[in-house]
């Protein structure tokens, strides 16, 4: 009898790959063969909806990815909450909190004069990108000279680290967990209007038709899986900065 083979769809960012590696290792312990397919945010949910994949790692619910999940919610099961991510706008910790404490402070003329005007984000479909556009509109930051720019994760990271190297005042649209937090002290700006949506639950999804084929022991292990933000930040650092393969990084977690 051939082993059960499942396709795991992973949102194509390093920290999603980190958690997916832990999920794949858990499945393989129970004899399940795992094929992984990485795709951008919207495309990942489209693949799950079409039945081209069996699991998705992971949906940030309800804030970031709730809209993507809604059309297929009756077809999937929420297996486990792996960690509790959240979006943020942050500044390097050398920017005084007495000067810049909240998102609204960025619009003050004396602060805008000090800040790097380009706020470099990642791809347009990410929750942080949608929220960032709302922040710019709400606080009229474009009128103060700011510009939110989409790009790749590498663009976002490079813009932040170049600003830090110059000791510039700059905003980074980011999230927890993310590997920059392992090597930099980033102070989160207060979000009194809740535009960044607060904490989500990073939820492992499985199609109900795939769940029906999953061995009971594998299902039980996945339902019990908890990683946490600190562990994910560490794994993300190992992958993005130490060059480890996601499976290698997953093996570095304490048992």
CSV table of C-alpha atoms in Angstrom, one decimal:
chain,number,residue,atom,x,y,z
A,1,UNK,CA,0.0,0.0,0.0
A,2,UNK,CA,1.4,3.4,-1.0
A,3,UNK,CA,2.0,5.9,1.7
A,4,UNK,CA,-0.4,8.9,2.1
A,5,UNK,CA,0.9,11.9,0.1
A,6,UNK,CA,-0.2,15.4,1.0
A,7,UNK,CA,0.7,18.8,-0.5
A,8,UNK,CA,1.5,21.5,2.0
A,9,UNK,CA,1.1,25.0,0.6
A,10,UNK,CA,3.4,27.5,2.2
A,11,UNK,CA,3.1,31.3,2.0
A,12,UNK,CA,6.3,32.3,0.3
A,13,UNK,CA,8.2,34.1,3.2
A,14,UNK,CA,11.0,32.6,5.3
A,15,UNK,CA,9.1,32.5,8.6
A,16,UNK,CA,6.2,30.6,7.0
A,17,UNK,CA,8.7,28.2,5.6
A,18,UNK,CA,10.1,27.7,9.1
A,19,UNK,CA,6.7,26.8,10.6
A,20,UNK,CA,5.9,24.6,7.5
A,21,UNK,CA,9.1,22.7,8.1
A,22,UNK,CA,8.0,21.8,11.6
A,23,UNK,CA,4.6,20.7,10.3
A,24,UNK,CA,6.2,18.6,7.6
A,25,UNK,CA,8.5,16.9,10.1
A,26,UNK,CA,5.5,16.1,12.3
A,27,UNK,CA,3.6,14.5,9.4
A,28,UNK,CA,6.6,12.5,8.2
A,29,UNK,CA,7.0,10.9,11.6
A,30,UNK,CA,3.7,9.2,10.9
A,31,UNK,CA,4.6,8.0,7.4
A,32,UNK,CA,3.0,10.8,5.4
A,33,UNK,CA,4.9,12.0,2.4
A,34,UNK,CA,4.9,15.8,2.1
A,35,UNK,CA,5.2,17.8,-1.0
A,36,UNK,CA,5.6,21.5,-0.5
A,37,UNK,CA,4.4,24.3,-2.8
A,38,UNK,CA,5.3,27.9,-2.0
A,39,UNK,CA,3.2,30.7,-3.3
A,40,UNK,CA,2.4,34.4,-2.5
A,41,UNK,CA,-0.4,35.2,-0.1
A,42,UNK,CA,-3.5,35.3,-2.3
A,43,UNK,CA,-2.3,32.5,-4.6
A,44,UNK,CA,-1.7,30.2,-1.7
A,45,UNK,CA,-5.4,30.4,-0.7
A,46,UNK,CA,-6.5,30.0,-4.3
A,47,UNK,CA,-4.5,26.8,-4.6
A,48,UNK,CA,-6.1,25.5,-1.4
A,49,UNK,CA,-9.5,26.4,-2.6
A,50,UNK,CA,-8.9,24.6,-5.9
A,51,UNK,CA,-7.8,21.5,-4.2
A,52,UNK,CA,-4.3,21.7,-5.6
A,53,UNK,CA,-3.0,21.5,-2.0
A,54,UNK,CA,-4.2,19.8,1.2
A,55,UNK,CA,-2.8,22.0,4.0
A,56,UNK,CA,-1.8,25.7,4.2
A,57,UNK,CA,0.8,27.1,6.6
A,58,UNK,CA,-0.4,29.4,7.8
A,59,UNK,CA,-3.5,31.6,7.8
A,60,UNK,CA,-3.2,34.7,10.1
A,61,UNK,CA,-6.7,35.0,11.4
A,62,UNK,CA,-8.8,36.9,11.6
A,63,UNK,CA,-7.0,40.2,10.6
A,64,UNK,CA,-4.5,39.6,7.9
A,65,UNK,CA,-5.9,36.6,6.0
A,66,UNK,CA,-9.5,36.4,7.1
A,67,UNK,CA,-10.8,37.7,3.8
A,68,UNK,CA,-8.8,35.1,1.8
A,69,UNK,CA,-10.2,32.3,4.0
A,70,UNK,CA,-13.9,33.4,4.0
A,71,UNK,CA,-14.9,31.9,0.6
A,72,UNK,CA,-13.5,28.5,1.5
A,73,UNK,CA,-14.1,28.3,5.2
A,74,UNK,CA,-16.6,25.5,4.9
A,75,UNK,CA,-14.0,23.3,3.0
A,76,UNK,CA,-11.2,23.5,5.6
A,77,UNK,CA,-10.5,22.6,9.3
A,78,UNK,CA,-8.4,24.8,11.6
A,79,UNK,CA,-6.0,22.3,13.0
A,80,UNK,CA,-3.7,24.3,15.3
A,81,UNK,CA,-2.6,27.8,16.3
A,82,UNK,CA,1.1,27.7,15.8
A,83,UNK,CA,1.9,31.2,17.1
A,84,UNK,CA,0.3,34.6,17.6
A,85,UNK,CA,1.6,37.1,15.0
A,86,UNK,CA,0.8,40.8,14.6
A,87,UNK,CA,1.6,43.6,12.3
A,88,UNK,CA,3.5,46.7,13.4
A,89,UNK,CA,5.1,49.9,12.4
A,90,UNK,CA,8.4,50.2,14.2
A,91,UNK,CA,11.4,52.5,14.5
A,92,UNK,CA,15.0,51.8,15.5
A,93,UNK,CA,15.3,52.1,19.3
A,94,UNK,CA,17.6,55.1,19.0
A,95,UNK,CA,14.6,57.2,17.9
A,96,UNK,CA,13.5,58.8,21.1
A,97,UNK,CA,10.1,57.7,22.3
A,98,UNK,CA,9.6,61.2,23.7
A,99,UNK,CA,9.6,62.3,20.0
A,100,UNK,CA,7.9,59.4,18.2
A,101,UNK,CA,5.6,57.3,20.3
A,102,UNK,CA,2.7,56.7,18.0
A,103,UNK,CA,1.7,56.6,14.3
A,104,UNK,CA,0.1,60.0,14.6
A,105,UNK,CA,3.5,61.5,15.7
A,106,UNK,CA,4.9,60.8,12.2
A,107,UNK,CA,2.7,63.6,10.7
A,108,UNK,CA,4.1,66.3,13.0
A,109,UNK,CA,6.2,68.7,10.8
A,110,UNK,CA,9.2,68.6,13.0
A,111,UNK,CA,9.2,64.7,13.0
A,112,UNK,CA,8.5,64.4,9.3
A,113,UNK,CA,11.5,66.6,8.7
A,114,UNK,CA,13.7,64.0,10.4
A,115,UNK,CA,12.3,60.8,9.0
A,116,UNK,CA,13.2,58.9,5.8
A,117,UNK,CA,10.2,59.5,3.6
A,118,UNK,CA,10.0,56.2,1.8
A,119,UNK,CA,8.4,53.5,4.0
A,120,UNK,CA,9.5,50.3,2.2
A,121,UNK,CA,7.1,47.4,2.5
A,122,UNK,CA,6.7,44.0,1.0
A,123,UNK,CA,4.2,42.5,-1.5
A,124,UNK,CA,0.8,44.2,-2.0
A,125,UNK,CA,-1.2,41.2,-0.8
A,126,UNK,CA,0.3,41.0,2.7
A,127,UNK,CA,-1.8,42.2,5.6
A,128,UNK,CA,0.9,44.6,6.6
A,129,UNK,CA,0.8,46.2,3.2
A,130,UNK,CA,-2.9,46.7,3.2
A,131,UNK,CA,-2.8,48.1,6.7
A,132,UNK,CA,0.1,50.4,5.9
A,133,UNK,CA,-1.8,52.0,3.0
A,134,UNK,CA,-4.7,52.7,5.5
A,135,UNK,CA,-2.3,54.3,7.9
A,136,UNK,CA,-0.9,56.6,5.3
A,137,UNK,CA,-4.4,57.6,4.4
A,138,UNK,CA,-5.7,58.0,8.0
A,139,UNK,CA,-2.8,60.2,9.1
A,140,UNK,CA,-2.4,62.0,5.8
A,141,UNK,CA,1.2,61.0,5.8
A,142,UNK,CA,1.5,61.5,2.0
A,143,UNK,CA,0.8,65.2,2.7
A,144,UNK,CA,3.8,65.2,5.0
A,145,UNK,CA,6.0,63.8,2.2
A,146,UNK,CA,5.9,60.1,3.0
A,147,UNK,CA,5.4,57.3,0.5
A,148,UNK,CA,4.6,53.7,1.1
A,149,UNK,CA,6.3,51.4,-1.4
A,150,UNK,CA,5.7,47.8,-2.1
A,151,UNK,CA,8.5,45.5,-3.0
A,152,UNK,CA,10.1,42.2,-1.9
A,153,UNK,CA,11.0,41.3,1.7
A,154,UNK,CA,14.7,41.9,0.7
A,155,UNK,CA,13.8,45.5,-0.2
A,156,UNK,CA,12.1,46.0,3.1
A,157,UNK,CA,15.0,44.6,5.1
A,158,UNK,CA,17.7,46.4,3.2
A,159,UNK,CA,16.0,49.7,3.5
A,160,UNK,CA,15.7,49.3,7.3
A,161,UNK,CA,19.3,48.1,7.8
A,162,UNK,CA,20.7,50.8,5.6
A,163,UNK,CA,18.8,53.4,7.7
A,164,UNK,CA,20.2,51.9,10.9
A,165,UNK,CA,23.7,51.9,9.5
A,166,UNK,CA,23.3,55.7,8.9
A,167,UNK,CA,21.5,56.2,12.2
A,168,UNK,CA,18.6,57.7,10.2
A,169,UNK,CA,15.2,58.0,11.6
A,170,UNK,CA,13.0,55.5,9.7
A,171,UNK,CA,9.9,53.5,9.8
A,172,UNK,CA,9.8,49.8,9.1
A,173,UNK,CA,6.4,48.1,8.3
A,174,UNK,CA,7.0,44.7,9.9
A,175,UNK,CA,5.4,42.0,12.0
A,176,UNK,CA,6.2,39.6,14.8
A,177,UNK,CA,7.7,37.0,14.5
A,178,UNK,CA,10.3,38.2,12.0
A,179,UNK,CA,14.1,37.6,11.9
A,180,UNK,CA,15.0,41.3,12.1
A,181,UNK,CA,13.8,41.3,15.8
A,182,UNK,CA,16.6,38.7,16.6
A,183,UNK,CA,19.4,41.1,15.7
A,184,UNK,CA,17.9,44.6,16.0
A,185,UNK,CA,16.0,46.5,18.7
A,186,UNK,CA,12.9,47.7,17.0
A,187,UNK,CA,10.4,49.8,19.0
A,188,UNK,CA,6.8,49.5,18.0
A,189,UNK,CA,4.7,52.6,17.5
A,190,UNK,CA,1.4,52.9,19.3
A,191,UNK,CA,-1.7,52.2,17.1
A,192,UNK,CA,-4.6,53.8,18.9
A,193,UNK,CA,-7.0,53.4,16.1
A,194,UNK,CA,-6.3,49.7,15.7
A,195,UNK,CA,-5.4,50.0,12.0
A,196,UNK,CA,-2.8,47.2,12.4
A,197,UNK,CA,-5.6,44.9,13.6
A,198,UNK,CA,-3.9,43.6,16.8
A,199,UNK,CA,-2.9,40.0,17.3
A,200,UNK,CA,-3.8,37.2,14.9
A,201,UNK,CA,-3.6,33.5,15.3
A,202,UNK,CA,-1.3,31.7,12.8
A,203,UNK,CA,-3.5,28.8,12.0
A,204,UNK,CA,-2.6,25.6,10.2
A,205,UNK,CA,-5.4,24.8,7.8
A,206,UNK,CA,-6.3,21.4,6.2
A,207,UNK,CA,-9.0,20.6,3.7
A,208,UNK,CA,-11.7,18.4,5.2
A,209,UNK,CA,-11.2,15.8,2.4
A,210,UNK,CA,-7.5,15.5,3.3
A,211,UNK,CA,-8.3,15.4,7.1
A,212,UNK,CA,-10.5,12.4,6.5
A,213,UNK,CA,-7.4,10.5,5.1
A,214,UNK,CA,-5.0,11.7,7.8
A,215,UNK,CA,-3.8,9.0,10.4
A,216,UNK,CA,-5.3,9.7,13.8
A,217,UNK,CA,-1.9,9.9,15.4
A,218,UNK,CA,-0.7,12.5,12.9
A,219,UNK,CA,-3.9,14.6,13.4
A,220,UNK,CA,-3.4,14.5,17.1
A,221,UNK,CA,0.2,15.6,16.9
A,222,UNK,CA,-0.6,18.5,14.5
A,223,UNK,CA,-3.5,19.7,16.8
A,224,UNK,CA,-1.1,19.8,19.7
A,225,UNK,CA,1.6,21.7,17.8
A,226,UNK,CA,2.5,25.1,19.4
A,227,UNK,CA,5.6,27.0,18.5
A,228,UNK,CA,5.3,30.6,19.8
A,229,UNK,CA,6.6,33.9,18.4
A,230,UNK,CA,10.1,33.7,20.0
A,231,UNK,CA,10.8,30.2,18.5
A,232,UNK,CA,9.6,31.4,15.1
A,233,UNK,CA,11.8,34.4,15.2
A,234,UNK,CA,14.8,32.2,16.0
A,235,UNK,CA,14.0,29.8,13.2
A,236,UNK,CA,13.5,32.7,10.8
A,237,UNK,CA,16.9,34.1,11.8
A,238,UNK,CA,18.5,30.7,11.2
A,239,UNK,CA,17.0,30.5,7.7
A,240,UNK,CA,17.4,34.1,6.5
A,241,UNK,CA,20.7,35.0,8.2
A,242,UNK,CA,22.5,31.7,8.9
A,243,UNK,CA,21.6,30.1,5.6
A,244,UNK,CA,20.0,27.0,7.1
A,245,UNK,CA,17.5,25.0,5.1
A,246,UNK,CA,14.1,25.2,6.8
A,247,UNK,CA,14.2,21.5,7.7
A,248,UNK,CA,17.7,22.0,9.2
A,249,UNK,CA,16.4,25.0,11.2
A,250,UNK,CA,13.4,23.1,12.5
A,251,UNK,CA,15.8,20.5,13.9
A,252,UNK,CA,17.4,23.2,16.0
A,253,UNK,CA,14.3,23.7,18.1
A,254,UNK,CA,14.5,22.1,21.6
A,255,UNK,CA,12.5,18.9,21.8
